[in-house]
CSV table of C-alpha atoms in Angstrom, one decimal:
chain,number,residue,atom,x,y,z
G,25,MET,CA,180.6,70.7,84.5
G,26,SER,CA,177.5,71.6,82.6
G,27,THR,CA,177.7,73.7,79.9
G,28,ALA,CA,175.1,75.5,78.1
G,29,THR,CA,174.4,78.6,75.7
G,30,VAL,CA,171.9,81.5,75.5
G,31,HIS,CA,171.2,83.2,72.3
G,32,LEU,CA,170.0,86.7,72.6
G,33,LEU,CA,168.3,87.4,69.1
G,34,ARG,CA,167.4,90.7,68.3
G,35,HIS,CA,163.9,91.4,66.5
G,36,GLY,CA,163.0,92.3,63.0
G,37,GLU,CA,162.8,95.5,61.1
G,38,VAL,CA,159.5,97.3,61.9
G,39,TYR,CA,156.8,99.2,60.3
G,40,ASN,CA,157.9,102.7,61.7
G,41,PRO,CA,156.9,105.1,58.7
G,42,ASP,CA,156.7,108.3,61.1
G,43,ARG,CA,160.4,107.1,62.1
G,44,VAL,CA,159.7,107.4,65.9
G,45,LEU,CA,161.8,106.7,68.7
G,46,TYR,CA,159.5,103.8,70.1
G,47,GLY,CA,160.7,102.7,73.2
G,48,ARG,CA,158.2,100.5,74.4
G,49,LEU,CA,155.3,101.4,72.9
G,50,PRO,CA,152.4,99.1,71.9
G,51,GLU,CA,151.6,97.9,68.8
G,52,PHE,CA,155.0,99.1,66.6
G,53,HIS,CA,154.5,95.3,64.8
G,54,LEU,CA,157.2,94.1,62.5
G,55,SER,CA,157.1,95.4,58.8
G,56,ASP,CA,157.0,92.9,55.8
G,57,LEU,CA,160.5,92.8,55.7
G,58,GLY,CA,160.8,92.3,59.8
G,59,HIS,CA,158.8,89.4,58.8
G,60,GLU,CA,161.3,87.6,56.4
G,61,MET,CA,164.0,88.5,59.0
G,62,ALA,CA,161.7,86.8,61.6
G,63,ASP,CA,161.8,83.7,59.4
G,64,ARG,CA,165.4,83.9,58.2
G,65,ALA,CA,166.1,83.9,62.3
G,66,ALA,CA,163.5,80.2,62.3
G,67,GLU,CA,166.2,79.0,59.5
G,68,TYR,CA,169.0,79.9,61.3
G,69,PHE,CA,167.9,77.9,64.6
G,70,THR,CA,166.4,75.3,62.9
G,71,ALA,CA,169.7,74.7,60.4
G,72,LYS,CA,171.3,74.6,63.9
G,73,LYS,CA,169.0,72.0,65.2
G,74,ASN,CA,169.3,69.8,62.5
G,75,ALA,CA,173.2,70.0,63.2
G,76,GLY,CA,172.8,68.8,66.9
G,77,ALA,CA,172.2,71.5,68.8
G,78,LYS,CA,170.1,71.2,72.0
G,79,ILE,CA,167.6,73.8,71.8
G,80,THR,CA,165.1,73.3,74.7
G,81,HIS,CA,163.8,76.8,75.7
G,82,LEU,CA,162.6,80.2,73.9
G,83,VAL,CA,161.6,83.3,75.8
G,84,SER,CA,160.9,86.3,74.3
G,85,SER,CA,160.3,90.6,75.6
G,86,PRO,CA,156.6,90.9,75.9
G,87,LEU,CA,156.6,93.9,73.3
G,88,VAL,CA,155.1,93.0,70.4
G,89,ARG,CA,158.1,93.4,67.7
G,90,ALA,CA,159.7,90.7,69.9
G,91,GLN,CA,156.8,88.6,69.7
G,92,GLU,CA,156.5,88.3,66.2
G,93,THR,CA,160.0,87.9,65.7
G,94,ALA,CA,159.9,84.4,68.1
G,95,ALA,CA,156.6,83.3,66.2
G,96,PRO,CA,158.5,81.4,63.5
G,97,VAL,CA,161.3,80.5,65.9
G,98,SER,CA,158.3,78.9,67.9
G,99,LYS,CA,156.7,76.7,65.1
G,100,ALA,CA,160.1,75.7,63.5
G,101,MET,CA,161.0,74.6,66.7
G,102,GLY,CA,158.1,73.4,68.5
G,103,LEU,CA,158.6,75.1,71.6
G,104,GLU,CA,156.2,77.4,73.3
G,105,ILE,CA,157.4,81.3,74.1
G,106,VAL,CA,157.4,82.2,77.6
G,107,THR,CA,157.2,85.8,78.0
G,108,ASP,CA,159.6,87.7,80.1
G,109,ASP,CA,159.2,91.5,81.2
G,110,ARG,CA,163.3,91.4,82.2
G,111,ILE,CA,164.3,91.4,78.4
G,112,ILE,CA,162.2,94.5,77.2
G,113,GLU,CA,163.3,97.5,75.7
G,114,ALA,CA,165.1,100.1,77.9
G,115,ALA,CA,163.4,102.5,79.1
G,116,ASN,CA,163.6,106.5,77.4
G,117,ARG,CA,162.8,109.9,77.9
G,118,PHE,CA,162.3,110.4,74.2
G,119,GLU,CA,159.9,108.0,73.7
G,120,GLY,CA,157.1,108.7,71.0
G,121,LEU,CA,159.2,111.1,69.6
G,122,SER,CA,160.7,111.6,66.2
G,123,ARG,CA,163.5,113.5,64.7
G,124,ILE,CA,165.6,113.5,68.1
G,125,LYS,CA,168.7,115.5,66.9
G,126,SER,CA,166.5,118.0,65.8
G,127,ARG,CA,165.1,118.3,69.8
G,128,LEU,CA,168.4,118.6,71.0
G,129,LYS,CA,168.4,122.3,70.3
G,130,GLU,CA,165.1,122.4,72.4
G,131,PRO,CA,166.2,124.1,76.3
G,132,LYS,CA,163.1,121.5,77.9
G,133,TYR,CA,165.4,118.6,76.5
G,134,TRP,CA,169.1,119.3,77.5
G,135,SER,CA,168.7,118.0,81.1
G,136,TYR,CA,168.3,114.6,79.7
G,137,VAL,CA,171.7,114.6,78.0
G,138,VAL,CA,173.9,116.0,80.9
G,139,ASN,CA,175.5,112.5,81.5
G,140,PRO,CA,176.1,109.8,78.5
G,141,PHE,CA,177.7,107.5,80.5
G,142,ARG,CA,174.7,106.9,82.7
G,143,PRO,CA,172.7,107.8,80.6
G,144,SER,CA,170.7,110.3,81.6
G,145,TRP,CA,168.1,110.2,79.0
G,146,GLY,CA,167.0,107.1,79.7
G,147,GLU,CA,167.5,103.7,82.0
G,148,PRO,CA,170.8,103.1,83.5
G,149,TYR,CA,173.0,100.8,81.3
G,150,ARG,CA,173.9,98.8,84.6
G,151,ASP,CA,170.5,98.6,85.4
G,152,GLN,CA,169.5,97.1,81.8
G,153,VAL,CA,172.1,94.6,82.4
G,154,ALA,CA,171.5,93.1,85.8
G,155,ARG,CA,167.9,92.6,84.5
G,156,MET,CA,169.2,91.1,81.4
G,157,MET,CA,171.7,88.5,83.4
G,158,ALA,CA,169.1,87.9,85.6
G,159,ALA,CA,166.7,86.6,82.7
G,160,ILE,CA,169.6,84.7,81.6
G,161,VAL,CA,171.0,83.1,84.2
G,162,GLU,CA,167.4,81.7,85.0
G,163,HIS,CA,166.7,80.8,81.5
G,164,ARG,CA,170.2,79.0,81.0
G,165,ASP,CA,169.1,77.2,83.7
G,166,ARG,CA,165.9,76.2,82.8
G,167,ALA,CA,167.3,75.2,79.5
G,168,VAL,CA,169.5,72.6,80.8
G,169,GLU,CA,166.8,71.0,82.9
G,170,LEU,CA,164.7,70.5,79.8
G,171,GLY,CA,167.8,69.2,77.9
G,172,GLY,CA,170.6,68.5,80.0
G,173,PRO,CA,174.3,69.9,79.6
G,174,GLY,CA,174.6,71.4,76.7
G,175,ALA,CA,171.2,72.7,76.0
G,176,GLU,CA,170.7,76.5,74.7
G,177,ALA,CA,168.2,78.7,74.9
G,178,ILE,CA,166.8,81.7,72.7
G,179,LEU,CA,165.8,85.3,74.3
G,180,VAL,CA,164.2,87.7,72.1
G,181,SER,CA,165.1,91.3,73.0
G,182,HIS,CA,166.3,94.3,71.8
G,183,GLN,CA,169.5,96.4,70.6
G,184,LEU,CA,170.3,98.4,73.5
G,185,PRO,CA,169.6,95.7,76.3
G,186,ILE,CA,171.3,92.9,74.3
G,187,TRP,CA,174.5,95.1,73.4
G,188,VAL,CA,175.2,96.8,77.2
G,189,THR,CA,174.9,92.8,78.5
G,190,ARG,CA,177.5,92.0,75.1
G,191,ARG,CA,180.0,95.1,76.3
G,192,SER,CA,179.6,93.8,80.4
G,193,ALA,CA,180.2,90.0,79.4
G,194,GLU,CA,183.5,91.1,77.2
G,195,GLY,CA,184.6,93.8,80.2
G,196,LYS,CA,184.3,96.6,78.3
G,197,ALA,CA,182.4,100.0,79.4
G,198,LEU,CA,179.0,99.8,79.1
G,199,TRP,CA,179.1,103.6,77.6
G,200,HIS,CA,179.5,103.6,73.7
G,201,ASP,CA,178.2,105.5,70.3
G,202,PRO,CA,174.9,104.0,69.8
G,203,ARG,CA,176.2,104.7,65.8
G,204,LYS,CA,178.8,101.5,66.7
G,205,ARG,CA,176.6,99.0,68.0
G,206,GLU,CA,177.0,95.4,66.8
G,207,CYS,CA,173.7,94.1,67.2
G,208,THR,CA,172.1,94.4,63.8
G,209,LEU,CA,168.1,93.0,63.1
G,210,THR,CA,167.4,89.5,64.0
G,211,SER,CA,171.6,89.2,64.7
G,212,VAL,CA,172.4,86.7,67.1
G,213,THR,CA,174.6,87.3,69.9
G,214,SER,CA,175.6,84.4,71.5
G,215,LEU,CA,176.8,83.6,75.2
G,216,ASP,CA,178.4,80.5,76.0
G,217,PHE,CA,178.5,78.9,79.8
G,218,GLU,CA,180.5,76.6,81.5
G,219,GLY,CA,178.8,76.2,84.9
G,220,GLU,CA,178.4,79.7,86.0
G,221,SER,CA,181.2,81.2,84.2
G,222,LEU,CA,180.4,82.8,81.0
G,223,VAL,CA,183.2,81.6,79.0
G,224,ALA,CA,182.6,82.8,75.2
G,225,VAL,CA,180.7,85.7,73.5
G,226,ARG,CA,180.0,85.0,69.3
G,227,TYR,CA,178.0,86.9,67.0
G,228,ALA,CA,176.3,86.1,63.9
G,229,GLU,CA,174.1,87.8,61.2
G,230,PRO,CA,171.2,85.6,59.6
G,231,SER,CA,170.0,88.7,57.5
G,232,VAL,CA,173.1,90.7,56.9
G,233,ASP,CA,171.8,90.2,53.1
G,234,LEU,CA,168.6,91.9,53.7
G,235,LEU,CA,169.9,94.9,56.1
G,236,ALA,CA,170.6,97.1,52.8
G,237,ASN,CA,166.9,97.5,52.9
G,238,ALA,CA,165.7,98.0,56.2
G,239,ALA,CA,164.9,100.9,58.2
G,240,ASN,CA,167.0,100.7,61.3
G,241,ILE,CA,166.1,102.8,63.5
G,242,PRO,CA,167.0,101.7,67.6
G,243,GLY,CA,163.9,101.5,69.8
G,244,ALA,CA,166.2,103.1,72.6
């Protein structure tokens, strides 16, 4: 039975002085600290490769913050970046706004928050999991085509899609408290497969020592 691993790498810190919920908006680049985090992610995967990991495939969301996070990984691994729209940030009705908590006092936004289980303010959690898992399976299989059993793929994505995919993989409810997501900047959520079966979920934080100084506003 073929084994494979897919690593879900969240992007680094974004330059966002106005604290906008940037969602899928273009031109939200990494900050200087975000670039440092991306370099740290590249070092993390380089160490894995040097220890024998067969990292054969690199994929990124089309958003610039993900592409910029993938760039040093691409250079370190010698891998071309494949862009996949399915691992993009979640759609969100509050996209482009700042001070979201204060917005909830305005009646025109109340319809957005009537069902937090779906959620009513954005792309349904189940839809996010479906598109993410379709991409994960495809790129897992591509990694194995390139490297054989035990091959590994890296997918650079965004906090919410990664987090709900992990919760689904662990058999947990998709609804959650956004403040309690375990998916920090440039964190790595690794999915281990035996054949078609997902057998383990692992988590690592290559930039843990950089997080204290980071602005961590979720994109969605």
